[in-house]
CSV table of C-alpha atoms in Angstrom, one decimal:
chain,number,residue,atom,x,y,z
A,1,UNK,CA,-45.2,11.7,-28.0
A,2,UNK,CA,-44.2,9.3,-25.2
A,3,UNK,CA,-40.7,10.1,-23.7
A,4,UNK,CA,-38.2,7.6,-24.4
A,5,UNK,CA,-35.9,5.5,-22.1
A,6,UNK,CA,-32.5,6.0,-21.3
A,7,UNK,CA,-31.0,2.8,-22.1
A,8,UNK,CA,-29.2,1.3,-19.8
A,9,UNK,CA,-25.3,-0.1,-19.6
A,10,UNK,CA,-26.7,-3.2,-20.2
A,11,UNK,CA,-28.4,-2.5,-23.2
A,12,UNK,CA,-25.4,-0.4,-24.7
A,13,UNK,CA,-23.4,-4.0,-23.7
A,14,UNK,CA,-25.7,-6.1,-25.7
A,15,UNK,CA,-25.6,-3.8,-28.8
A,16,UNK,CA,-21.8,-3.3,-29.1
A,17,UNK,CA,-21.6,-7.3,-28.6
A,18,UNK,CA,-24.1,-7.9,-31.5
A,19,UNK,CA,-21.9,-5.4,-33.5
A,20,UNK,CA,-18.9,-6.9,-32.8
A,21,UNK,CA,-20.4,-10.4,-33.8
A,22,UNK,CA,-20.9,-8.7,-37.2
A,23,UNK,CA,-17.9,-6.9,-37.6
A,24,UNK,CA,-14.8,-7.7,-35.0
A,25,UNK,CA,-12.9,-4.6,-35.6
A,26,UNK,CA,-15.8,-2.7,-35.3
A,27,UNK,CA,-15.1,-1.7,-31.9
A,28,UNK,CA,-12.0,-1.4,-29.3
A,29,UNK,CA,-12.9,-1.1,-25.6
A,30,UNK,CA,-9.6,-0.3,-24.7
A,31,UNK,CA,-7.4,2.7,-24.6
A,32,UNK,CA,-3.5,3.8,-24.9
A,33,UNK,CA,-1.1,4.4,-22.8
A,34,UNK,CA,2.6,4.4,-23.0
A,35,UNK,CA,3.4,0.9,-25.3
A,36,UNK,CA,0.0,-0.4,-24.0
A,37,UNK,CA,-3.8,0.7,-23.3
A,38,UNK,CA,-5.4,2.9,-21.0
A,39,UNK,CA,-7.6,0.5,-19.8
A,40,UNK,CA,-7.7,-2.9,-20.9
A,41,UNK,CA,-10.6,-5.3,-20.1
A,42,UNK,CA,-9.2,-8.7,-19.6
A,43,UNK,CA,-6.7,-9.5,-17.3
A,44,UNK,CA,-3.6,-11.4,-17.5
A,45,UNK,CA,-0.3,-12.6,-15.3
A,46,UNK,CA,3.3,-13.1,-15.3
A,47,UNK,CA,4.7,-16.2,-13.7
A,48,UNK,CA,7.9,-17.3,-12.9
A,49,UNK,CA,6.4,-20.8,-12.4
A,50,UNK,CA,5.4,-20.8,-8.6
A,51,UNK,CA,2.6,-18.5,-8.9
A,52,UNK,CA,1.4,-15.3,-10.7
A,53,UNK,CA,3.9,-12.4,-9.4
A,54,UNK,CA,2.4,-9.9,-11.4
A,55,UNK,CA,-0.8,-9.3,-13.2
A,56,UNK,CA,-2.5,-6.5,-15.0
A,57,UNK,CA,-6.6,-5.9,-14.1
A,58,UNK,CA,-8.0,-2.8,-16.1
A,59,UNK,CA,-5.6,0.1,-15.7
A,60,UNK,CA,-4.6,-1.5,-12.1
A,61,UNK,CA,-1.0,-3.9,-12.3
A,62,UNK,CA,-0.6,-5.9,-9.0
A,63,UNK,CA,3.1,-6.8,-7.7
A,64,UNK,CA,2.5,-10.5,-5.9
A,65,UNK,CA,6.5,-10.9,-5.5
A,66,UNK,CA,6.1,-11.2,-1.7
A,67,UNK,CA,2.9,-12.2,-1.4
A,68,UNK,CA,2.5,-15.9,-0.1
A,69,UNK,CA,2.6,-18.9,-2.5
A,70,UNK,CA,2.3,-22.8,-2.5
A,71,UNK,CA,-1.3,-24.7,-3.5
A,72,UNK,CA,-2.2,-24.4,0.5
A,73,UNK,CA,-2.0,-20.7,0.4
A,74,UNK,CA,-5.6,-18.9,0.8
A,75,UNK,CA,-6.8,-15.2,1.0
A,76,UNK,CA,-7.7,-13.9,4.6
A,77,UNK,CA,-11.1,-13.0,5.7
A,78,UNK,CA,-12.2,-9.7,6.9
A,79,UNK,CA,-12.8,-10.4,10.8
A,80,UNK,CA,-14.4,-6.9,10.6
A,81,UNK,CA,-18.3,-8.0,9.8
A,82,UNK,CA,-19.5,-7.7,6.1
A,83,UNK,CA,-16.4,-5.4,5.0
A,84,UNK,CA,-15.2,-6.1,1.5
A,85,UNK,CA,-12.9,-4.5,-1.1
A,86,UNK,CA,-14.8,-2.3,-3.5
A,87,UNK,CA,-16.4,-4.2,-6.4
A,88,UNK,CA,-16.1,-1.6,-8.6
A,89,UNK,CA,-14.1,1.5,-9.0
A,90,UNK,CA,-13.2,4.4,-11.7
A,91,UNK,CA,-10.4,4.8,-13.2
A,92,UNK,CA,-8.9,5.8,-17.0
A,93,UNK,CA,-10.1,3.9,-19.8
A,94,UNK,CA,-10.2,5.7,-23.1
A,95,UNK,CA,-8.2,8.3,-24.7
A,96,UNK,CA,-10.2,10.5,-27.3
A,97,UNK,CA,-9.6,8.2,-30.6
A,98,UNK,CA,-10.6,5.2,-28.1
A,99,UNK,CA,-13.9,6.8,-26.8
A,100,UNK,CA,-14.9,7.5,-30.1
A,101,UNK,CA,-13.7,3.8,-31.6
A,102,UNK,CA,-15.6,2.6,-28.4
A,103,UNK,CA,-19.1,4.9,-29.3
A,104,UNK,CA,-19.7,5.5,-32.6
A,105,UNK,CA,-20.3,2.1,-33.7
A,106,UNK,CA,-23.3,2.5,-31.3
A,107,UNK,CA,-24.6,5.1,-32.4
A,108,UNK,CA,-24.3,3.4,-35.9
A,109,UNK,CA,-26.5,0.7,-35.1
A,110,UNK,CA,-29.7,2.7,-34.1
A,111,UNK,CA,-30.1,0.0,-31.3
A,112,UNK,CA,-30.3,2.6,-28.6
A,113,UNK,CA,-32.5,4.8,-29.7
A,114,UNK,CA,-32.2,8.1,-31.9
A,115,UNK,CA,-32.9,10.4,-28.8
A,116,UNK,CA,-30.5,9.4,-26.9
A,117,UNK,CA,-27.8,8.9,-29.4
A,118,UNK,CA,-28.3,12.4,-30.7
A,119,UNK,CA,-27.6,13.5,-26.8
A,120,UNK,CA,-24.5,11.5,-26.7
A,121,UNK,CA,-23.4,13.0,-29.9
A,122,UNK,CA,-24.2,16.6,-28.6
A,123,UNK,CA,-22.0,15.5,-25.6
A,124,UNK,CA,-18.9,14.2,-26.8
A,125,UNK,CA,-19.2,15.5,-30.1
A,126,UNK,CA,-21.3,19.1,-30.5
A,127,UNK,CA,-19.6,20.8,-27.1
A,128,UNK,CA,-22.1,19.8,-25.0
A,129,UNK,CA,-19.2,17.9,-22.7
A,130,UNK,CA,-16.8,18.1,-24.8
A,131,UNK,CA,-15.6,18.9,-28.8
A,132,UNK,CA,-14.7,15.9,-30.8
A,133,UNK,CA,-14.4,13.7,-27.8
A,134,UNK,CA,-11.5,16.1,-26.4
A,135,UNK,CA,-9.0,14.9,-29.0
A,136,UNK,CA,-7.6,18.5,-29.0
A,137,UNK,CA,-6.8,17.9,-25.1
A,138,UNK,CA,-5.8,14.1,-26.1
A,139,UNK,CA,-2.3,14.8,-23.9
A,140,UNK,CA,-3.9,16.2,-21.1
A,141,UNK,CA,-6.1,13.7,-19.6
A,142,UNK,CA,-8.0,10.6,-20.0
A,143,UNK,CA,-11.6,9.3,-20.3
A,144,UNK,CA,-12.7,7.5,-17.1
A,145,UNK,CA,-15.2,5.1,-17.0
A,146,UNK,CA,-15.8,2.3,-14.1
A,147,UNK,CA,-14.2,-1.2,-13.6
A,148,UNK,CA,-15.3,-4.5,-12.2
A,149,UNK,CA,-13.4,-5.8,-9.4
A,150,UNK,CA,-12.2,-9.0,-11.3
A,151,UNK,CA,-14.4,-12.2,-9.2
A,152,UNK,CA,-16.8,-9.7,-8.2
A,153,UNK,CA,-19.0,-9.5,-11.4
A,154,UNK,CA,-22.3,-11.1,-9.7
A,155,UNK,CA,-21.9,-9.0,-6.4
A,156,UNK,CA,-24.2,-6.3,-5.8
A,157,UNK,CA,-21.8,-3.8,-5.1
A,158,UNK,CA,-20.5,-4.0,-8.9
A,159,UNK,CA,-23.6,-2.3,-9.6
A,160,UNK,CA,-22.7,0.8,-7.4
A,161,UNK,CA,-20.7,2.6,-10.4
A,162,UNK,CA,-23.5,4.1,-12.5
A,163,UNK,CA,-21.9,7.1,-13.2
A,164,UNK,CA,-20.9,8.2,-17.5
A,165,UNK,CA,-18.1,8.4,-18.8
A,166,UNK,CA,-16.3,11.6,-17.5
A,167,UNK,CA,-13.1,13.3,-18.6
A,168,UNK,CA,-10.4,14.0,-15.8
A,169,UNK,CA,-7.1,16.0,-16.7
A,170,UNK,CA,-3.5,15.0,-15.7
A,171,UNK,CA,-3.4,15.7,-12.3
A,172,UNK,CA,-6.6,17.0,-11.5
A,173,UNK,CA,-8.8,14.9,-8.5
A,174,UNK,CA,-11.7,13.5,-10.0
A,175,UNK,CA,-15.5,14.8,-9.6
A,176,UNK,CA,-17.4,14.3,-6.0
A,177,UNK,CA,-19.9,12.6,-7.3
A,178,UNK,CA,-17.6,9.8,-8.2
A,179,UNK,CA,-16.2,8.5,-5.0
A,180,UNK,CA,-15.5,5.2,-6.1
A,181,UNK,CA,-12.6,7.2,-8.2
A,182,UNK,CA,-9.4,4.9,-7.9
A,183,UNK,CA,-7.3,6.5,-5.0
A,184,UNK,CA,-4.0,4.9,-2.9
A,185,UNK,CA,-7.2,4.0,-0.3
A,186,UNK,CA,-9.2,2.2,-3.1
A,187,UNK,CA,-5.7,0.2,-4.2
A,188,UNK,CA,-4.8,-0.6,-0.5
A,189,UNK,CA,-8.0,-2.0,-0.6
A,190,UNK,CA,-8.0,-4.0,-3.9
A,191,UNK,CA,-4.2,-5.5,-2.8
A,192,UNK,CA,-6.4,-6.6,0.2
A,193,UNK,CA,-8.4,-8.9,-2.0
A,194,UNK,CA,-4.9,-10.5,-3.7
A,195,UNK,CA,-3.6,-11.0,-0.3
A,196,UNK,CA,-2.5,-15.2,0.1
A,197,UNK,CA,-1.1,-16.5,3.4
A,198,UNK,CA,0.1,-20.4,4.1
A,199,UNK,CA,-1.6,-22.6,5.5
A,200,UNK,CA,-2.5,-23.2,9.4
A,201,UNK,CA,-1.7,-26.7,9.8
A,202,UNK,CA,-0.5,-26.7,13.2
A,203,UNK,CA,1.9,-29.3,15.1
A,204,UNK,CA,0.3,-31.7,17.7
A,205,UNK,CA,1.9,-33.5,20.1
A,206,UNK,CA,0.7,-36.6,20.8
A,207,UNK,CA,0.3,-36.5,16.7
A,208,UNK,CA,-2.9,-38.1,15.0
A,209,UNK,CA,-3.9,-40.0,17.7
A,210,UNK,CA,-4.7,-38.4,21.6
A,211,UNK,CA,-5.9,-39.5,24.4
A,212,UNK,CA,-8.5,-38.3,26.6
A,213,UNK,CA,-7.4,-35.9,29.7
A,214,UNK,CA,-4.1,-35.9,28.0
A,215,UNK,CA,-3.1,-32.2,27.4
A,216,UNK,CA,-2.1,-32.2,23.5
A,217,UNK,CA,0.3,-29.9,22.6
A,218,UNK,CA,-0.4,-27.3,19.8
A,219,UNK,CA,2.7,-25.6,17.9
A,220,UNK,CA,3.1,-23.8,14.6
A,221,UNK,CA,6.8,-23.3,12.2
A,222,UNK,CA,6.6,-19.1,12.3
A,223,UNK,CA,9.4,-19.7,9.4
A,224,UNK,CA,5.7,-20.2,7.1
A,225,UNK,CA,4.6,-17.2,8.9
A,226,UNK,CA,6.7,-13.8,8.4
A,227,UNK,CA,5.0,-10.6,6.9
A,228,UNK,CA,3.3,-10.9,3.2
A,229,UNK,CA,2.6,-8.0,1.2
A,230,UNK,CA,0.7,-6.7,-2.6
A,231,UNK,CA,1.3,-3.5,-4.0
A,232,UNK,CA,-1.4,-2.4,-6.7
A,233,UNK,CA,-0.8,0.3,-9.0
A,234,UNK,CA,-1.8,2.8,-11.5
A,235,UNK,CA,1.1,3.8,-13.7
A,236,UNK,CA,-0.8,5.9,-15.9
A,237,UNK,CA,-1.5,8.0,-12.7
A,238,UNK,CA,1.9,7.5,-10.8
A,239,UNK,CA,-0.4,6.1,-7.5
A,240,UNK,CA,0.5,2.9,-5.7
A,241,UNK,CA,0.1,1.1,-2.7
A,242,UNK,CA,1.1,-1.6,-0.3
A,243,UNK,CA,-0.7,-3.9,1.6
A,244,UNK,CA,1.1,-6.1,4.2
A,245,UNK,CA,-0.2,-8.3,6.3
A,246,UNK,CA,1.5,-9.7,9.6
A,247,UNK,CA,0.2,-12.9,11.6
A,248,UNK,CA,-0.3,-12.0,15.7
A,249,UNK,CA,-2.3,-14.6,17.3
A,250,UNK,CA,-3.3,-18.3,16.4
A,251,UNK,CA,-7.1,-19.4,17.4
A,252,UNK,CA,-7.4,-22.9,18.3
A,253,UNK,CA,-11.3,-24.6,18.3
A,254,UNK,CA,-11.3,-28.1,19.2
A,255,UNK,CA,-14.2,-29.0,17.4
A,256,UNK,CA,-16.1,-30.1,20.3
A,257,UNK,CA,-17.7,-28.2,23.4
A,258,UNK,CA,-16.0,-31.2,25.2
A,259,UNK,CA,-12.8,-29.8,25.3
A,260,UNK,CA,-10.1,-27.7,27.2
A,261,UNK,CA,-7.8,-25.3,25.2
A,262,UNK,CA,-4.5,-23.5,26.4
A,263,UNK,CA,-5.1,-20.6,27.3
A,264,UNK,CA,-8.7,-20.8,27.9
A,265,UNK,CA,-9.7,-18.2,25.2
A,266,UNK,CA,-8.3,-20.6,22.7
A,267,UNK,CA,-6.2,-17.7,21.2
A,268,UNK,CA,-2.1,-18.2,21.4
A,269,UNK,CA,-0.2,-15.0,20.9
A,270,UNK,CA,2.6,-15.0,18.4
A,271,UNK,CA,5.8,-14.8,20.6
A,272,UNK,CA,9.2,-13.8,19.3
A,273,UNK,CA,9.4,-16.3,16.8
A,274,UNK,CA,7.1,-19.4,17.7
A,275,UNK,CA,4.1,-19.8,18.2
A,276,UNK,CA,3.0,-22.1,21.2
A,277,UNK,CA,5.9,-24.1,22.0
A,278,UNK,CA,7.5,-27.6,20.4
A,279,UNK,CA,6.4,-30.6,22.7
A,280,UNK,CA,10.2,-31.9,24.2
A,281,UNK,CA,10.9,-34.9,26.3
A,282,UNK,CA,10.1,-34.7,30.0
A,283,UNK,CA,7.5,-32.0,29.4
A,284,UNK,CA,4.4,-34.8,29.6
A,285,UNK,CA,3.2,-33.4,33.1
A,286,UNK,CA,3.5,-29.7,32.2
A,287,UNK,CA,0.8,-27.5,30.7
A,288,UNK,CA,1.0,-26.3,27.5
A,289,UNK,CA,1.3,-22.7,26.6
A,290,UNK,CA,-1.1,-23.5,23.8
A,291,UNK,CA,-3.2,-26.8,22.8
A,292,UNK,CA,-6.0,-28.7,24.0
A,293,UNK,CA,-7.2,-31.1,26.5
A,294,UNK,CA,-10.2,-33.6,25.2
A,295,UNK,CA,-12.5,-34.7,27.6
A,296,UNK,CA,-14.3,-37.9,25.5
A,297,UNK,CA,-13.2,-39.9,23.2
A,298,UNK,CA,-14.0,-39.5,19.2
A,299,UNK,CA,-15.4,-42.9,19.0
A,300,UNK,CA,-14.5,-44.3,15.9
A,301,UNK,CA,-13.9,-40.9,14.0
A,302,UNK,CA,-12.2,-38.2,14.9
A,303,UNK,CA,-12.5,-34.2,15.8
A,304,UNK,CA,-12.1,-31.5,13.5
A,305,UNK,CA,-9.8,-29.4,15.3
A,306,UNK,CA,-9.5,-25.5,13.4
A,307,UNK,CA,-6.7,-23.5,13.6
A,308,UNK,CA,-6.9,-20.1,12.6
A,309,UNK,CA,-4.6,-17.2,12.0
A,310,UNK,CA,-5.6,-13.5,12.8
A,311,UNK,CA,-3.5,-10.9,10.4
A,312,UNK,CA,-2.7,-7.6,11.1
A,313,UNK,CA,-3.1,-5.4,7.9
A,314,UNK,CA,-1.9,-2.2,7.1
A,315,UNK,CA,-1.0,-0.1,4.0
A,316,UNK,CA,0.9,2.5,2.8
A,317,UNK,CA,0.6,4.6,-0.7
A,318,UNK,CA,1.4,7.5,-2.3
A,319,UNK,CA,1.0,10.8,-0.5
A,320,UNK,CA,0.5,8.7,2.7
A,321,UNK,CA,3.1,9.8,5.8
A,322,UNK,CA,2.3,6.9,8.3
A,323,UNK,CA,0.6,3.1,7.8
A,324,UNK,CA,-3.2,2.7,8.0
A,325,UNK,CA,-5.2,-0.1,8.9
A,326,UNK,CA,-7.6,-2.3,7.3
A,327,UNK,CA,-9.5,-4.6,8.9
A,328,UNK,CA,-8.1,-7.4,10.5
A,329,UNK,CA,-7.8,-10.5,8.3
A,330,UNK,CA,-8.2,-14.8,9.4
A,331,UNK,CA,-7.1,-18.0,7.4
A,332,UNK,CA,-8.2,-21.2,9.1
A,333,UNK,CA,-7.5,-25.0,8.2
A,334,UNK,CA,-8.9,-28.2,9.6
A,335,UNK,CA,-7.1,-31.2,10.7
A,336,UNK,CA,-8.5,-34.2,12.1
A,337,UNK,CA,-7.6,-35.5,15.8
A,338,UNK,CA,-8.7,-39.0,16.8
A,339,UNK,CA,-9.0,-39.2,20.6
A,340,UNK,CA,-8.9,-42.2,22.3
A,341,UNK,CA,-10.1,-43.6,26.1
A,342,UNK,CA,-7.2,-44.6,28.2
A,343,UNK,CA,-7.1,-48.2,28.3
A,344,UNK,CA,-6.4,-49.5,32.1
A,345,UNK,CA,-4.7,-53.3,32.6
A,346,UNK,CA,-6.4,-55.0,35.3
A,347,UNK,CA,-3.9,-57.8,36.6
């Protein structure tokens, strides 16, 4: 007789859906904890009307109330090559009346095969894992399965989190061979992702309109720019953490190779409390601390000058003496600059 497949998470997916289709309270993905569930799939937000300052992802609740706000508000980029927040991660999900709400109506529907269900029943059911899906340990730990970082469903990493269902008890650290287990590291790093900081608009003077050879003072409001933070937590597990982020240096690219920036590198430390310095009367002959100097005109358009922000991140968490760092994260915004030739009067 020819072995038979394994089916995969997909296929258990696509059978529970076509049961639920039949019967909607057929099965219940969630799980209970306190007033609410272990692990709930959707996600939702409380707002108090100028942005989510709360929301709830899985068994993960993220604090936004001094996190940056306003519609030209954006999340930072890692500056640290392809590093990303996990995709996916494990955390609780069902207690042992939720696993078996969750499994049995797959069984039922003989869609996955009567080998493996039979193994699945020896393993949550027989003793094989565990005795009637652990319901005589049902205060004493949780079933934890893997989540999908929410607007990471078609990354590839989302796919790293094969590993079954597994029971965890109160307190206990979860297997080895599940290090994508939800840690105060692995919610540092999801608070990363829910990071916003305001927009880089900077302050030009001449404004608009430049000419050429005329050094163009660059400025930015560090009122816009003070220290954000996220915290994400699991309640269910008494872990949190904080991510901050806090702005150190200001990038400016002039949008053409035919330019001159203060300083040279383009990059204008945060000082004190500004950043660059306000253009003031009588200062048309000095050289700006930071801006830029365009060599040609811009025709009849204009240059796209970029300004971006570098953040310093850092967390802190639960069981953690001293802040860590994550990578370094940039915001940028464009802004166009019309440059224009000196015009001489010939008498």
């Amino acid at each position: 007789m020819p072995a038979v497949k394994r089916p995969s998470r997909t296929t258990i997916a696509v059978a529970l859906l076509a049961l639920v289709a039949l019967t909607p309270t057929a099965a219940y993905a969630g799980g209970r904890g306190g007033n609410g569930n272990v692990g709930q799939t959707d996600a939702h937000g409380d707002s108090d009307g100028n942005g989510n300052l709360s929301s709830t992802a899985g068994v993960v609740v993220f604090d936004r109330s001094n996190n940056g706000s306003g519609s030209s508000s954006g999340a930072v980029t890692s500056s640290s090559g392809t590093w990303t927040p996990p995709a996916c991660y494990y955390a609780p999900k069902y207690t042992p009346d939720q696993l078996q709400k969750y499994l049995e109506p797959i069984w039922n529907a003989e869609s996955t095969g009567p080998q493996w269900d039979a193994e699945q029943r020896d393993k949550y059911v027989n003793g094989g894992e565990a005795k009637d899906f652990n319901k005589d340990k049902a205060d004493k730990g949780y079933w934890w399965d893997s989540y999908v970082t929410k607007g990471r469903e078609g990354d590839p990493g989302a796919l790293k989190c094969t590993k079954s269902i597994f029971w965890v008890d109160k307190g206990a650290a979860p297997p080895a061979d599940a290090p994508e287990a939800i840690t105060p590291e692995i919610l540092a790093q999801l608070a990363y992702a829910e990071i916003r900081v305001p927009s880089t608009k900077v302050d030009l003077a001449p404004a608009g309109t430049t000419k050429v050879n005329l050094p163009t003072w660059a400025w930015l409001d560090t009122a816009k720019f003070k220290p954000v933070s996220v915290t994400a937590s699991v309640p269910l597990l008494n872990v949190s953490a904080t991510t901050t982020a806090e702005p150190v240096s200001l990038k400016i690219d002039a949008g053409t190779p035919d330019a001159t920036t203060y300083p040279a590198s383009g990059v204008c430390e945060i000082a004190g409390d500004h950043i660059g310095e306000a253009y003031a009367k009588g200062k048309a002959k000095e050289t700006p601390p930071c801006g830029v100097k365009y060599l040609r005109s811009s025709g009849g358009g204009s240059f796209k000058l970029r300004a971006t922000i570098t953040w310093k991140v850092h967390w802190t968490g639960t069981g953690v003496a001293a802040a860590q760092d994550l990578p370094d994260g940039t915001f940028g915004a464009e802004q166009n600059v019309v440059v224009q030739e000196i015009q001489s009067v010939n008498r």
